[in-house]
Amino acid sequence: MALPDLGLDLRRLPAPLPMWHGQVGRDAWSDVARTIADSGGRLVSVWGVDRRARGGAMAACAAYAVFEGLVWLELPLDDATPGFPDLSSAFPCAGRMQRAMADLSGLHADGSRDDRPWLDHGMWLPGNPPLQHHAEPKAVGVGTLPADYPFVCVEGDGVHEIAVGPVHAGIIEPGHFRFSVVGEKVLRLEEHLGYTHKGIERRFTELAPIEGHRLAGRVSGDSTVAYAWAYCMALESAWASEIPARATWLRALMLERERVANHLGDLGALGNDAALAFGLAQFSRLREDWQRLSKEAFGHRFMMDAVVPGGVAVDLVPPMLDRLRKQCDDIERDVRALKVVYDEHAGLQDRLLTTGRVTPQLAAQLGLTGLAGRASGQTADLRCDHEWAPYDRFEVAMATHRNGDVAARVTVRFEETFESLRLIRAICAGLPGDATHAGLQPPAGPTMGAGWVEGWRGEVFVALEIGGDGRIVRCHCHDPSWQNWPVLEHAIIGNIVPDFPLINKSFNLSYSGHDL
């Protein structure tokens, strides 16, 4: 399918990656979704926007990844019919996004088979949804307990339920997992998330656009660079601004350091979940060294607030660039040695191979994306598919696998670590010599822009609308965990309960980035 085949009137957004925006009617909303799905395109996100405070209307929005780039479509709605055609028949991953959209914006998917609340646990005080223009901030009633969530019940001889969470045994984020099992074999898993909902998208509307990057960088702390870059790209797109080449290269440097840091942490945790404590000790040591140098170079272990509108907040001097290159050499040597240990450890491989398998066919059907998707044969990586500066200089090698099990997700992490180390060395060696920041000038009138970045977990997307008064009308941040959490429910089927921590960690999805 070529973009003109959609028959839409699209406007190209000024952004480093190819992105378009357009409006559709109700029939086209469904027809375009089906056409994109049938041609192998992907649903990136679904959200709602309320422009009535500025004389506009409510609208349902959807972003799709197609061969040419990203297409952001909106369906205008009126107060009399604040519903939109269900997208889950074409894209199953739309289901939970639409349920969250109903909770936050009051827009419901007509014909949806699942209209259970998702982010609202029955504790918000009565009133309008929080993202409608006349809504009061949502408060939790004193002494209020969460409403009972209607989990799907599995019946039969010997079937029983195991409830896990939302409070877990470790210092991790909260989420509830309801297992239906026979013995130790899992028949069904159903998740219930939303426990870390913080009202981030409403908070954006209270900030000046030039300040929003700090909040975006805190949507999911382990992806602070990806979110901050996506927000800044959206703002720079909305304001039709260009940034210096050196700033773009430094953003990519930080993004790859973020990718390596998370892969090192996950590889150690996966070894530990399979009873290889040696792996946890070694990878924890490497990650600690990595993050200490990040703090020296960028002022923060996670490089938080280093990506700013117009560029970056920190420049690097030649001695620091030399230290970063040398650390890549040291880390790669140790990681390659540890990969041999992992590959040749019979007990570890016995736990990893065939565990938590997601076939390429199932991955494509459910929209599995990012690292987990590439481990199941889904060849999508923005750094390769839509090369933007500086990735257009480096011929990024995409790491993929087809087995779709925990072992495949471990292998992809190793390969992506090595590739990111190569990219960091190349960036340090070829860093342009111009400025690191350019001032942004907001134009008159309402504007919109989008940011799309390949984070370590998958693609991070930000859609930003700014009103004629210079205030944020809507900022929607999307984490790839929205697509991947439902796939985890399928990955555990047929496995035993004790393997769930291992399977779950191999996906390592974000609660905070999902719950917003």
PDB file of N, CA, C and O in Angstrom, residues 360-384:
ATOM      1  N   PRO A 360       5.905 -15.401  15.335  1.00  0.00           N
ATOM      2  CA  PRO A 360       5.825 -14.215  14.474  1.00  0.00           C
ATOM      3  C   PRO A 360       4.400 -13.924  14.011  1.00  0.00           C
ATOM      4  O   PRO A 360       4.009 -12.757  13.899  1.00  0.00           O
ATOM      5  N   GLN A 361       3.607 -14.958  13.758  1.00  0.00           N
ATOM      6  CA  GLN A 361       2.230 -14.750  13.315  1.00  0.00           C
ATOM      7  C   GLN A 361       1.402 -14.083  14.409  1.00  0.00           C
ATOM      8  O   GLN A 361       0.648 -13.135  14.147  1.00  0.00           O
ATOM      9  N   LEU A 362       1.525 -14.572  15.644  1.00  0.00           N
ATOM     10  CA  LEU A 362       0.784 -13.973  16.752  1.00  0.00           C
ATOM     11  C   LEU A 362       1.281 -12.558  17.031  1.00  0.00           C
ATOM     12  O   LEU A 362       0.482 -11.656  17.318  1.00  0.00           O
ATOM     13  N   ALA A 363       2.588 -12.358  16.944  1.00  0.00           N
ATOM     14  CA  ALA A 363       3.147 -11.033  17.177  1.00  0.00           C
ATOM     15  C   ALA A 363       2.591 -10.015  16.186  1.00  0.00           C
ATOM     16  O   ALA A 363       2.238  -8.895  16.554  1.00  0.00           O
ATOM     17  N   ALA A 364       2.498 -10.412  14.918  1.00  0.00           N
ATOM     18  CA  ALA A 364       1.956  -9.512  13.904  1.00  0.00           C
ATOM     19  C   ALA A 364       0.481  -9.239  14.148  1.00  0.00           C
ATOM     20  O   ALA A 364       0.005  -8.104  14.003  1.00  0.00           O
ATOM     21  N   GLN A 365      -0.265 -10.254  14.537  1.00  0.00           N
ATOM     22  CA  GLN A 365      -1.703 -10.096  14.765  1.00  0.00           C
ATOM     23  C   GLN A 365      -1.986  -9.154  15.930  1.00  0.00           C
ATOM     24  O   GLN A 365      -2.898  -8.323  15.859  1.00  0.00           O
ATOM     25  N   LEU A 366      -1.205  -9.271  16.998  1.00  0.00           N
ATOM     26  CA  LEU A 366      -1.466  -8.503  18.212  1.00  0.00           C
ATOM     27  C   LEU A 366      -0.725  -7.173  18.237  1.00  0.00           C
ATOM     28  O   LEU A 366      -0.953  -6.356  19.136  1.00  0.00           O
ATOM     29  N   GLY A 367       0.176  -6.932  17.294  1.00  0.00           N
ATOM     30  CA  GLY A 367       0.875  -5.654  17.239  1.00  0.00           C
ATOM     31  C   GLY A 367       2.076  -5.560  18.150  1.00  0.00           C
ATOM     32  O   GLY A 367       2.456  -4.449  18.561  1.00  0.00           O
ATOM     33  N   LEU A 368       2.698  -6.701  18.464  1.00  0.00           N
ATOM     34  CA  LEU A 368       3.896  -6.688  19.307  1.00  0.00           C
ATOM     35  C   LEU A 368       4.959  -5.812  18.653  1.00  0.00           C
ATOM     36  O   LEU A 368       5.245  -5.934  17.464  1.00  0.00           O
ATOM     37  N   THR A 369       5.564  -4.929  19.442  1.00  0.00           N
ATOM     38  CA  THR A 369       6.453  -3.928  18.864  1.00  0.00           C
ATOM     39  C   THR A 369       7.758  -3.844  19.647  1.00  0.00           C
ATOM     40  O   THR A 369       7.926  -4.488  20.681  1.00  0.00           O
ATOM     41  N   GLY A 370       8.675  -3.050  19.122  1.00  0.00           N
ATOM     42  CA  GLY A 370       9.932  -2.794  19.819  1.00  0.00           C
ATOM     43  C   GLY A 370      10.826  -4.003  19.900  1.00  0.00           C
ATOM     44  O   GLY A 370      10.804  -4.901  19.043  1.00  0.00           O
ATOM     45  N   LEU A 371      11.621  -4.041  20.958  1.00  0.00           N
ATOM     46  CA  LEU A 371      12.568  -5.131  21.179  1.00  0.00           C
ATOM     47  C   LEU A 371      11.870  -6.489  21.180  1.00  0.00           C
ATOM     48  O   LEU A 371      12.323  -7.434  20.529  1.00  0.00           O
ATOM     49  N   ALA A 372      10.767  -6.601  21.918  1.00  0.00           N
ATOM     50  CA  ALA A 372      10.047  -7.874  21.989  1.00  0.00           C
ATOM     51  C   ALA A 372       9.508  -8.268  20.625  1.00  0.00           C
ATOM     52  O   ALA A 372       9.504  -9.447  20.259  1.00  0.00           O
ATOM     53  N   GLY A 373       9.054  -7.290  19.844  1.00  0.00           N
ATOM     54  CA  GLY A 373       8.561  -7.582  18.504  1.00  0.00           C
ATOM     55  C   GLY A 373       9.669  -8.089  17.601  1.00  0.00           C
ATOM     56  O   GLY A 373       9.487  -9.057  16.845  1.00  0.00           O
ATOM     57  N   ARG A 374      10.836  -7.460  17.660  1.00  0.00           N
ATOM     58  CA  ARG A 374      11.952  -7.894  16.821  1.00  0.00           C
ATOM     59  C   ARG A 374      12.420  -9.295  17.182  1.00  0.00           C
ATOM     60  O   ARG A 374      12.943 -10.026  16.328  1.00  0.00           O
ATOM     61  N   ALA A 375      12.235  -9.705  18.446  1.00  0.00           N
ATOM     62  CA  ALA A 375      12.576 -11.065  18.857  1.00  0.00           C
ATOM     63  C   ALA A 375      11.568 -12.078  18.338  1.00  0.00           C
ATOM     64  O   ALA A 375      11.814 -13.288  18.413  1.00  0.00           O
ATOM     65  N   SER A 376      10.427 -11.593  17.810  1.00  0.00           N
ATOM     66  CA  SER A 376       9.400 -12.461  17.229  1.00  0.00           C
ATOM     67  C   SER A 376       9.211 -12.156  15.745  1.00  0.00           C
ATOM     68  O   SER A 376       8.106 -12.264  15.210  1.00  0.00           O
ATOM     69  N   GLY A 377      10.282 -11.766  15.082  1.00  0.00           N
ATOM     70  CA  GLY A 377      10.259 -11.633  13.640  1.00  0.00           C
ATOM     71  C   GLY A 377       9.634 -10.368  13.092  1.00  0.00           C
ATOM     72  O   GLY A 377       9.418 -10.275  11.879  1.00  0.00           O
ATOM     73  N   GLN A 378       9.352  -9.368  13.944  1.00  0.00           N
ATOM     74  CA  GLN A 378       8.764  -8.118  13.469  1.00  0.00           C
ATOM     75  C   GLN A 378       9.890  -7.121  13.186  1.00  0.00           C
ATOM     76  O   GLN A 378      10.549  -6.641  14.107  1.00  0.00           O
ATOM     77  N   THR A 379      10.119  -6.844  11.936  1.00  0.00           N
ATOM     78  CA  THR A 379      11.264  -6.021  11.536  1.00  0.00           C
ATOM     79  C   THR A 379      10.861  -4.548  11.486  1.00  0.00           C
ATOM     80  O   THR A 379      10.583  -3.985  10.422  1.00  0.00           O
ATOM     81  N   ALA A 380      10.828  -3.925  12.646  1.00  0.00           N
ATOM     82  CA  ALA A 380      10.493  -2.502  12.742  1.00  0.00           C
ATOM     83  C   ALA A 380      11.444  -1.844  13.726  1.00  0.00           C
ATOM     84  O   ALA A 380      11.526  -2.253  14.891  1.00  0.00           O
ATOM     85  N   ASP A 381      12.179  -0.867  13.242  1.00  0.00           N
ATOM     86  CA  ASP A 381      13.087  -0.070  14.069  1.00  0.00           C
ATOM     87  C   ASP A 381      13.222   1.276  13.368  1.00  0.00           C
ATOM     88  O   ASP A 381      13.720   1.349  12.242  1.00  0.00           O
ATOM     89  N   LEU A 382      12.766   2.337  14.007  1.00  0.00           N
ATOM     90  CA  LEU A 382      12.760   3.647  13.364  1.00  0.00           C
ATOM     91  C   LEU A 382      14.149   4.089  12.929  1.00  0.00           C
ATOM     92  O   LEU A 382      14.295   4.838  11.957  1.00  0.00           O
ATOM     93  N   ARG A 383      15.171   3.647  13.626  1.00  0.00           N
ATOM     94  CA  ARG A 383      16.533   4.044  13.263  1.00  0.00           C
ATOM     95  C   ARG A 383      16.943   3.464  11.914  1.00  0.00           C
ATOM     96  O   ARG A 383      17.852   3.987  11.256  1.00  0.00           O
ATOM     97  N   CYS A 384      16.259   2.393  11.504  1.00  0.00           N
ATOM     98  CA  CYS A 384      16.537   1.764  10.214  1.00  0.00           C
ATOM     99  C   CYS A 384      15.465   2.103   9.184  1.00  0.00           C
ATOM    100  O   CYS A 384      15.776   2.346   8.012  1.00  0.00           O
TER     101      CYS A 384
END
